[in-house]
């Protein structure tokens, strides 16, 4: 677990732009047809965006986030999906173009076995669900599997919802689910070019049913 946290912190430092926190909600959203959305969305969306601190500006951060709570989620093999809301806040007076999102766990999340997790994402509160490629790797790969690129308006926000479930034969696992925000056209070999994106996430556990 400590290794996962070190990886997450190093990913944030490398990207130098966004710190993501999350709010997890019990239960399973209905299918997109007739889905009224996450019941906690209105309260979550109303939370103010924090201002950049002096340290944030020194580090070149452009985006802050607001979330509650931050303790992470647990999924059960063959059980109901869990959902997570993430809000990105652009603190600048200019639009941030083509910000895409990706999801990643470390290789040892499930003891080097395939985690057998299904991840989906939608624009909150009631967009259509889309599959997300879950990257399983130890090195920081924000562009791998990145999708859903959208502009983040000047002083604007974007709230997305993730839905995560485990297959019936999913192994036990524990680690950090990294949520990366990155410019879709960034050069992966140029860290300066990748500034304006960033990385955050939440603790994720796959545990046997109770």
mmCIF file of C-alpha atoms in Angstrom, residues 3-115:
data_model
loop_
_atom_site.group_PDB
_atom_site.id
_atom_site.type_symbol
_atom_site.label_atom_id
_atom_site.label_comp_id
_atom_site.label_asym_id
_atom_site.label_seq_id
_atom_site.Cartn_x
_atom_site.Cartn_y
_atom_site.Cartn_z
ATOM 1 C CA UNK A 3 4.389 1.665 -2.578
ATOM 2 C CA UNK A 4 1.084 2.515 -4.249
ATOM 3 C CA UNK A 5 0.912 5.835 -2.422
ATOM 4 C CA UNK A 6 4.500 6.665 -3.363
ATOM 5 C CA UNK A 7 3.666 5.929 -7.004
ATOM 6 C CA UNK A 8 0.580 8.151 -6.834
ATOM 7 C CA UNK A 9 2.506 11.031 -5.257
ATOM 8 C CA UNK A 10 5.290 10.762 -7.837
ATOM 9 C CA UNK A 11 2.709 10.773 -10.626
ATOM 10 C CA UNK A 12 1.219 14.003 -9.275
ATOM 11 C CA UNK A 13 4.632 15.613 -9.026
ATOM 12 C CA UNK A 14 5.567 14.535 -12.544
ATOM 13 C CA UNK A 15 2.452 15.929 -14.165
ATOM 14 C CA UNK A 16 2.385 19.039 -11.976
ATOM 15 C CA UNK A 17 -1.156 20.163 -12.629
ATOM 16 C CA UNK A 18 -4.077 18.521 -10.861
ATOM 17 C CA UNK A 19 -4.787 16.870 -7.526
ATOM 18 C CA UNK A 20 -7.885 14.685 -7.730
ATOM 19 C CA UNK A 21 -9.954 13.573 -4.783
ATOM 20 C CA UNK A 22 -13.147 11.538 -4.886
ATOM 21 C CA UNK A 23 -16.513 10.855 -3.359
ATOM 22 C CA UNK A 24 -17.715 7.258 -3.301
ATOM 23 C CA UNK A 25 -21.380 6.299 -3.273
ATOM 24 C CA UNK A 26 -22.917 3.005 -2.161
ATOM 25 C CA UNK A 27 -25.106 1.055 -4.519
ATOM 26 C CA UNK A 28 -25.345 0.786 -8.255
ATOM 27 C CA UNK A 29 -26.642 3.376 -10.683
ATOM 28 C CA UNK A 30 -29.304 2.030 -13.010
ATOM 29 C CA UNK A 31 -28.511 1.551 -16.667
ATOM 30 C CA UNK A 32 -28.228 4.706 -18.754
ATOM 31 C CA UNK A 33 -31.821 4.215 -19.922
ATOM 32 C CA UNK A 34 -34.011 5.948 -17.355
ATOM 33 C CA UNK A 35 -31.087 6.592 -15.002
ATOM 34 C CA UNK A 36 -31.729 9.689 -12.905
ATOM 35 C CA UNK A 37 -28.069 9.936 -11.967
ATOM 36 C CA UNK A 38 -26.052 9.717 -8.780
ATOM 37 C CA UNK A 39 -28.215 10.828 -5.809
ATOM 38 C CA UNK A 40 -25.246 12.637 -4.267
ATOM 39 C CA UNK A 41 -24.472 14.679 -7.379
ATOM 40 C CA UNK A 42 -26.274 17.920 -6.446
ATOM 41 C CA UNK A 43 -24.607 18.203 -3.040
ATOM 42 C CA UNK A 44 -21.239 17.234 -4.501
ATOM 43 C CA UNK A 45 -21.507 19.714 -7.378
ATOM 44 C CA UNK A 46 -22.325 22.502 -4.927
ATOM 45 C CA UNK A 47 -19.030 22.174 -3.085
ATOM 46 C CA UNK A 48 -16.801 25.199 -3.817
ATOM 47 C CA UNK A 49 -13.597 24.828 -5.777
ATOM 48 C CA UNK A 50 -10.525 25.534 -3.636
ATOM 49 C CA UNK A 51 -8.180 28.321 -4.684
ATOM 50 C CA UNK A 52 -4.598 27.676 -5.697
ATOM 51 C CA UNK A 53 -2.122 28.033 -2.854
ATOM 52 C CA UNK A 54 1.289 29.674 -3.182
ATOM 53 C CA UNK A 55 2.828 26.197 -3.354
ATOM 54 C CA UNK A 56 0.380 25.216 -6.101
ATOM 55 C CA UNK A 57 1.460 28.200 -8.189
ATOM 56 C CA UNK A 58 5.128 27.418 -7.603
ATOM 57 C CA UNK A 59 4.520 23.868 -8.829
ATOM 58 C CA UNK A 60 2.667 25.097 -11.908
ATOM 59 C CA UNK A 61 -0.702 23.633 -10.948
ATOM 60 C CA UNK A 62 -3.658 24.765 -13.070
ATOM 61 C CA UNK A 63 -6.495 22.625 -11.709
ATOM 62 C CA UNK A 64 -7.798 21.922 -8.216
ATOM 63 C CA UNK A 65 -10.593 19.576 -7.181
ATOM 64 C CA UNK A 66 -13.168 19.240 -4.427
ATOM 65 C CA UNK A 67 -14.478 15.924 -3.090
ATOM 66 C CA UNK A 68 -15.929 14.157 -0.079
ATOM 67 C CA UNK A 69 -15.215 11.563 1.279
ATOM 68 C CA UNK A 70 -11.737 10.440 0.276
ATOM 69 C CA UNK A 71 -11.338 7.002 1.874
ATOM 70 C CA UNK A 72 -11.736 4.958 -1.326
ATOM 71 C CA UNK A 73 -14.046 2.088 -2.262
ATOM 72 C CA UNK A 74 -14.308 -1.701 -2.026
ATOM 73 C CA UNK A 75 -15.779 -3.911 -4.764
ATOM 74 C CA UNK A 76 -16.880 -7.550 -4.308
ATOM 75 C CA UNK A 77 -16.409 -10.302 -6.927
ATOM 76 C CA UNK A 78 -19.725 -10.649 -8.745
ATOM 77 C CA UNK A 79 -21.206 -7.935 -6.528
ATOM 78 C CA UNK A 80 -22.849 -4.605 -7.196
ATOM 79 C CA UNK A 81 -20.733 -1.901 -8.870
ATOM 80 C CA UNK A 82 -19.517 1.069 -6.858
ATOM 81 C CA UNK A 83 -19.536 4.607 -8.206
ATOM 82 C CA UNK A 84 -17.131 7.511 -7.762
ATOM 83 C CA UNK A 85 -17.630 11.211 -8.588
ATOM 84 C CA UNK A 86 -14.650 13.371 -9.561
ATOM 85 C CA UNK A 87 -14.822 17.153 -10.177
ATOM 86 C CA UNK A 88 -12.033 19.038 -11.931
ATOM 87 C CA UNK A 89 -11.827 22.819 -11.430
ATOM 88 C CA UNK A 90 -9.960 25.100 -13.835
ATOM 89 C CA UNK A 91 -8.515 27.951 -11.771
ATOM 90 C CA UNK A 92 -7.173 29.842 -14.785
ATOM 91 C CA UNK A 93 -8.743 32.521 -16.946
ATOM 92 C CA UNK A 94 -8.200 30.482 -20.108
ATOM 93 C CA UNK A 95 -9.673 27.259 -21.398
ATOM 94 C CA UNK A 96 -7.586 24.109 -21.021
ATOM 95 C CA UNK A 97 -7.930 22.280 -24.315
ATOM 96 C CA UNK A 98 -8.586 18.576 -24.909
ATOM 97 C CA UNK A 99 -8.229 17.270 -21.346
ATOM 98 C CA UNK A 100 -8.597 13.472 -21.522
ATOM 99 C CA UNK A 101 -8.897 11.010 -18.628
ATOM 100 C CA UNK A 102 -7.353 7.599 -18.002
ATOM 101 C CA UNK A 103 -7.368 5.033 -15.172
ATOM 102 C CA UNK A 104 -4.479 2.900 -13.889
ATOM 103 C CA UNK A 105 -3.585 0.395 -11.161
ATOM 104 C CA UNK A 106 -0.142 -1.009 -10.389
ATOM 105 C CA UNK A 107 0.961 -4.404 -11.678
ATOM 106 C CA UNK A 108 0.893 -5.911 -8.176
ATOM 107 C CA UNK A 109 -2.685 -4.784 -7.424
ATOM 108 C CA UNK A 110 -3.847 -8.433 -7.401
ATOM 109 C CA UNK A 111 -0.522 -10.154 -6.806
ATOM 110 C CA UNK A 112 0.500 -9.834 -10.469
ATOM 111 C CA UNK A 113 -2.712 -11.540 -11.591
ATOM 112 C CA UNK A 114 -5.197 -9.800 -13.903
ATOM 113 C CA UNK A 115 -7.457 -7.730 -11.605
#
